[in-house]
Amino acid sequence: SQTIHQWPATLVQPVGSPLSLECTVEGTSNPNLYWYRQAAGRGLQLLFYSVGIGQISSEVPQNLSASRPQDRQFILSSKKLLLSDSGFYLCAWSKGLAGLRDEQFFGPGTRLTVL
Amino acid sequence: AQKITQTQPGMFVQEKEAVTLDCTYDTSDPSYGLFWYKQPSSGEMIFLIYQGSYDQQNATEGRYSLNFQKARKSANLVISASQLGDSAMYFCAMREGLSSGGSNYKLTFGKGTLLTVNP
């Protein structure tokens, strides 16, 4: 069976500090990978998605970046965090099936607080 | 305009009763998919049920069913025989087809409904 891991689970960082959140998927190969952010009391906003190693698409311009150095590894980074970067970050994967029914399966999330 | 609207910020239901969570959507694409996810207090998003725009029948998955009314652009989630463990946030989401010009990978989420099941 497939599992998705995210770490750290919680993170408190000062404004202006760098960020690195990691996501790995087990039990599947060549998944589509996604990074979402959920602000308090809001729905999820897609930040980045990747259909393969080194292939990153950005949905929202911001001071965040993403990388996919290995097939099942997805990293979210920032050089300098802003207060507005606080939120709950969720990584997700899907099989990359053709058509609309390509369910996304989510990791446990990272709660980031920028002070 | 919002693509996904969930008008109920919070809902309460007695254990063992059924509850309907509302979701309306906005798209001009004839091809789209609708998803419901559950988010317990732990934070993880759990996929519940899917309805395609061309599906002839309403989707069902165990105690979850979807009341899909295409002309009204609504896709309400019905939970039968509520359990205490059903207490969570519930999100409706949509993926539009490529004719909308957007990413086929993007799920657009509503703001969610917080369901509380009372014993």
Coordinates of C-alpha atoms in Angstrom, one line a residue:
Chain A
S1 CA 0.0 0.0 0.0
Q2 CA 1.0 3.6 -0.5
T3 CA 2.0 5.9 2.2
I4 CA 3.0 9.6 2.3
H5 CA 5.2 11.2 4.8
Q6 CA 5.8 14.8 5.7
W7 CA 8.2 16.4 8.1
P8 CA 8.4 18.2 10.3
A9 CA 4.9 18.0 11.8
T10 CA 5.2 21.5 13.3
L11 CA 7.6 24.3 12.8
V12 CA 8.1 27.8 14.3
Q13 CA 10.4 30.0 12.4
P14 CA 11.3 33.7 12.6
V15 CA 10.6 36.1 9.8
G16 CA 13.4 36.2 7.2
S17 CA 14.6 32.7 8.0
P18 CA 14.8 29.9 5.3
L19 CA 12.4 27.0 5.0
S20 CA 12.6 23.5 3.9
L21 CA 9.6 21.1 4.1
E22 CA 9.9 17.6 2.8
C23 CA 7.4 15.1 1.5
T24 CA 8.1 11.5 0.4
V25 CA 5.8 8.8 -1.0
E26 CA 6.2 5.1 -0.7
G27 CA 4.7 2.2 -2.5
T28 CA 4.2 3.8 -5.9
S29 CA 6.3 5.1 -8.8
N30 CA 6.1 8.2 -10.9
P31 CA 3.3 9.8 -8.9
N32 CA 2.0 13.3 -9.5
L33 CA 3.0 15.4 -6.4
Y34 CA 1.3 18.5 -5.0
W35 CA 1.9 21.2 -2.4
Y36 CA -1.1 22.9 -0.8
R37 CA -1.4 25.6 1.8
Q38 CA -4.4 26.0 4.1
A39 CA -4.8 29.2 5.9
A40 CA -6.7 29.2 9.2
G41 CA -10.4 28.6 8.6
R42 CA -10.0 28.4 4.8
G43 CA -9.9 25.8 2.1
L44 CA -6.8 24.5 0.4
Q45 CA -4.8 26.5 -2.1
L46 CA -2.6 24.7 -4.6
L47 CA 0.9 26.0 -4.6
F48 CA 2.9 23.7 -6.8
Y49 CA 2.5 20.4 -8.7
S50 CA 4.9 18.1 -10.4
V51 CA 4.4 15.4 -12.9
G52 CA 8.0 14.1 -12.9
I53 CA 11.5 14.6 -11.6
G54 CA 12.6 18.2 -12.1
Q55 CA 9.2 19.2 -13.5
I56 CA 7.5 21.9 -11.3
S57 CA 4.5 24.0 -12.1
S58 CA 3.6 27.0 -9.9
E59 CA 0.0 28.0 -9.4
V60 CA 0.5 31.0 -7.3
P61 CA 3.4 33.5 -7.4
Q62 CA 5.0 33.9 -4.0
N63 CA 8.3 33.7 -2.2
L64 CA 8.1 29.9 -2.1
S65 CA 9.7 27.4 -4.4
A66 CA 9.5 23.6 -4.9
S67 CA 11.8 21.0 -6.1
R68 CA 11.6 17.3 -7.0
P69 CA 15.1 15.8 -6.8
Q70 CA 13.9 12.2 -6.8
D71 CA 10.8 10.4 -8.1
R72 CA 9.0 10.2 -4.8
Q73 CA 10.4 13.3 -3.0
F74 CA 9.0 16.7 -3.1
I75 CA 10.5 19.7 -1.3
L76 CA 9.0 23.1 -0.5
S77 CA 11.5 25.9 0.2
S78 CA 11.8 29.5 0.9
K79 CA 14.9 31.7 1.2
K80 CA 13.2 34.2 3.5
L81 CA 9.9 33.6 5.3
L82 CA 7.2 36.2 5.6
L83 CA 4.5 36.4 8.2
S84 CA 2.0 35.6 5.6
D85 CA 3.6 32.2 5.0
S86 CA 2.1 30.9 8.2
G87 CA -0.3 28.1 7.6
F88 CA -0.9 24.4 7.3
Y89 CA 1.1 22.8 4.4
L90 CA -0.2 19.6 2.9
C91 CA 1.6 17.4 0.4
A92 CA -0.4 15.1 -1.8
W93 CA 0.1 12.5 -4.4
S94 CA -2.0 11.0 -7.2
K95 CA -1.4 8.2 -9.7
G96 CA -1.5 10.7 -12.6
L97 CA -4.4 8.9 -14.3
A98 CA -5.8 10.4 -17.4
G99 CA -9.2 12.0 -17.0
L100 CA -10.7 13.9 -14.1
R101 CA -10.9 11.1 -11.6
D102 CA -7.4 11.1 -10.3
E103 CA -7.8 11.2 -6.6
Q104 CA -5.3 13.0 -4.5
F105 CA -4.1 11.4 -1.3
F106 CA -2.8 13.7 1.4
G107 CA 0.0 13.6 3.9
P108 CA -0.4 14.5 7.6
G109 CA 0.7 18.1 7.0
T110 CA 3.1 20.6 8.5
R111 CA 1.9 23.4 10.7
L112 CA 4.2 26.4 10.1
T113 CA 4.1 29.5 12.3
V114 CA 6.2 32.4 11.3
L115 CA 6.9 34.9 14.1
Chain B
A1 CA -16.9 34.5 -8.5
Q2 CA -16.2 31.5 -6.2
K3 CA -16.0 28.2 -8.0
I4 CA -17.0 26.2 -5.0
T5 CA -19.4 27.5 -2.4
Q6 CA -20.2 25.8 0.9
T7 CA -22.7 27.9 2.6
Q8 CA -22.8 26.1 6.0
P9 CA -19.8 27.1 8.2
G10 CA -21.0 24.6 10.8
M11 CA -23.6 21.9 11.1
F12 CA -24.8 19.8 14.1
V13 CA -26.3 16.3 13.9
Q14 CA -27.4 13.7 16.5
E15 CA -25.6 10.4 16.4
K16 CA -27.3 7.9 14.1
E17 CA -29.2 10.5 12.2
A18 CA -28.5 11.5 8.5
V19 CA -27.0 14.9 7.6
T20 CA -26.6 16.8 4.3
L21 CA -23.7 19.1 3.6
D22 CA -24.2 21.6 0.8
C23 CA -21.9 22.3 -2.1
T24 CA -22.6 24.4 -5.2
Y25 CA -20.1 24.9 -7.9
D26 CA -19.6 27.3 -10.8
T27 CA -18.1 26.2 -14.1
S28 CA -18.7 26.6 -17.8
D29 CA -16.8 23.4 -18.6
P30 CA -19.1 20.5 -19.6
S31 CA -16.5 18.1 -18.2
Y32 CA -15.6 18.3 -14.5
G33 CA -15.2 16.1 -11.5
L34 CA -16.4 16.8 -7.9
F35 CA -14.7 15.5 -4.8
W36 CA -15.5 15.5 -1.1
Y37 CA -12.8 15.3 1.5
K38 CA -12.9 14.9 5.3
Q39 CA -10.4 16.7 7.5
P40 CA -10.4 15.5 11.1
S41 CA -8.7 17.6 13.8
S42 CA -5.5 15.8 13.1
G43 CA -5.3 17.8 9.8
E44 CA -5.0 15.0 7.2
M45 CA -7.4 15.2 4.3
I46 CA -9.2 12.0 3.6
F47 CA -10.9 11.3 0.2
L48 CA -14.5 10.3 0.6
I49 CA -16.3 10.3 -2.7
Y50 CA -16.2 11.3 -6.4
Q51 CA -18.8 12.4 -8.9
G52 CA -18.1 12.9 -12.6
S53 CA -20.2 15.4 -14.6
Y54 CA -21.1 12.7 -17.1
D55 CA -22.0 10.1 -14.4
Q56 CA -25.6 9.0 -14.8
Q57 CA -26.0 7.9 -11.2
N58 CA -25.3 9.5 -7.9
A59 CA -22.1 8.3 -6.4
T60 CA -22.2 6.2 -3.2
E61 CA -19.5 4.9 -0.9
G62 CA -20.7 3.2 2.2
R63 CA -22.5 5.7 4.4
Y64 CA -21.6 8.5 2.0
S65 CA -23.7 9.4 -1.0
L66 CA -23.7 12.4 -3.3
N67 CA -26.9 14.2 -4.2
F68 CA -25.8 15.5 -7.6
Q69 CA -28.2 18.0 -9.3
K70 CA -26.4 19.0 -12.4
A71 CA -28.9 21.7 -13.6
R72 CA -28.6 23.3 -10.2
K73 CA -24.9 22.9 -10.1
S74 CA -25.0 21.3 -6.7
A75 CA -23.3 18.3 -5.3
N76 CA -24.4 17.8 -1.7
L77 CA -22.8 15.1 0.5
V78 CA -25.2 12.9 2.5
I79 CA -23.9 11.1 5.5
S80 CA -26.2 8.4 6.8
A81 CA -26.3 7.0 10.3
S82 CA -23.8 9.6 11.7
Q83 CA -21.1 8.5 14.1
L84 CA -19.1 10.4 16.6
G85 CA -16.1 9.9 14.4
D86 CA -17.7 11.8 11.6
S87 CA -17.1 15.0 13.5
A88 CA -14.6 16.9 11.2
M89 CA -14.3 19.6 8.5
Y90 CA -15.7 18.6 5.2
F91 CA -14.5 20.1 1.9
C92 CA -16.0 20.0 -1.5
A93 CA -13.6 20.3 -4.4
M94 CA -13.8 20.5 -8.2
R95 CA -11.5 19.6 -11.1
E96 CA -12.4 21.2 -14.4
G97 CA -11.6 19.7 -17.8
L98 CA -9.0 21.1 -20.1
S99 CA -11.4 23.1 -22.1
S100 CA -11.5 25.6 -19.2
G101 CA -8.0 26.4 -20.1
G102 CA -6.7 25.7 -16.7
S103 CA -4.6 23.0 -15.2
N104 CA -6.1 19.6 -15.3
Y105 CA -4.3 18.8 -12.1
K106 CA -5.8 21.6 -10.1
L107 CA -8.4 20.9 -7.4
T108 CA -10.3 24.0 -6.3
F109 CA -11.6 23.7 -2.8
G110 CA -14.5 25.3 -0.9
K111 CA -14.0 26.8 2.5
G112 CA -15.5 23.8 4.2
T113 CA -18.2 22.9 6.7
L114 CA -17.5 21.9 10.3
L115 CA -19.7 19.0 11.2
T116 CA -20.3 18.1 14.9
V117 CA -22.0 14.9 15.8
N118 CA -23.6 15.0 19.2
P119 CA -24.1 11.8 21.3

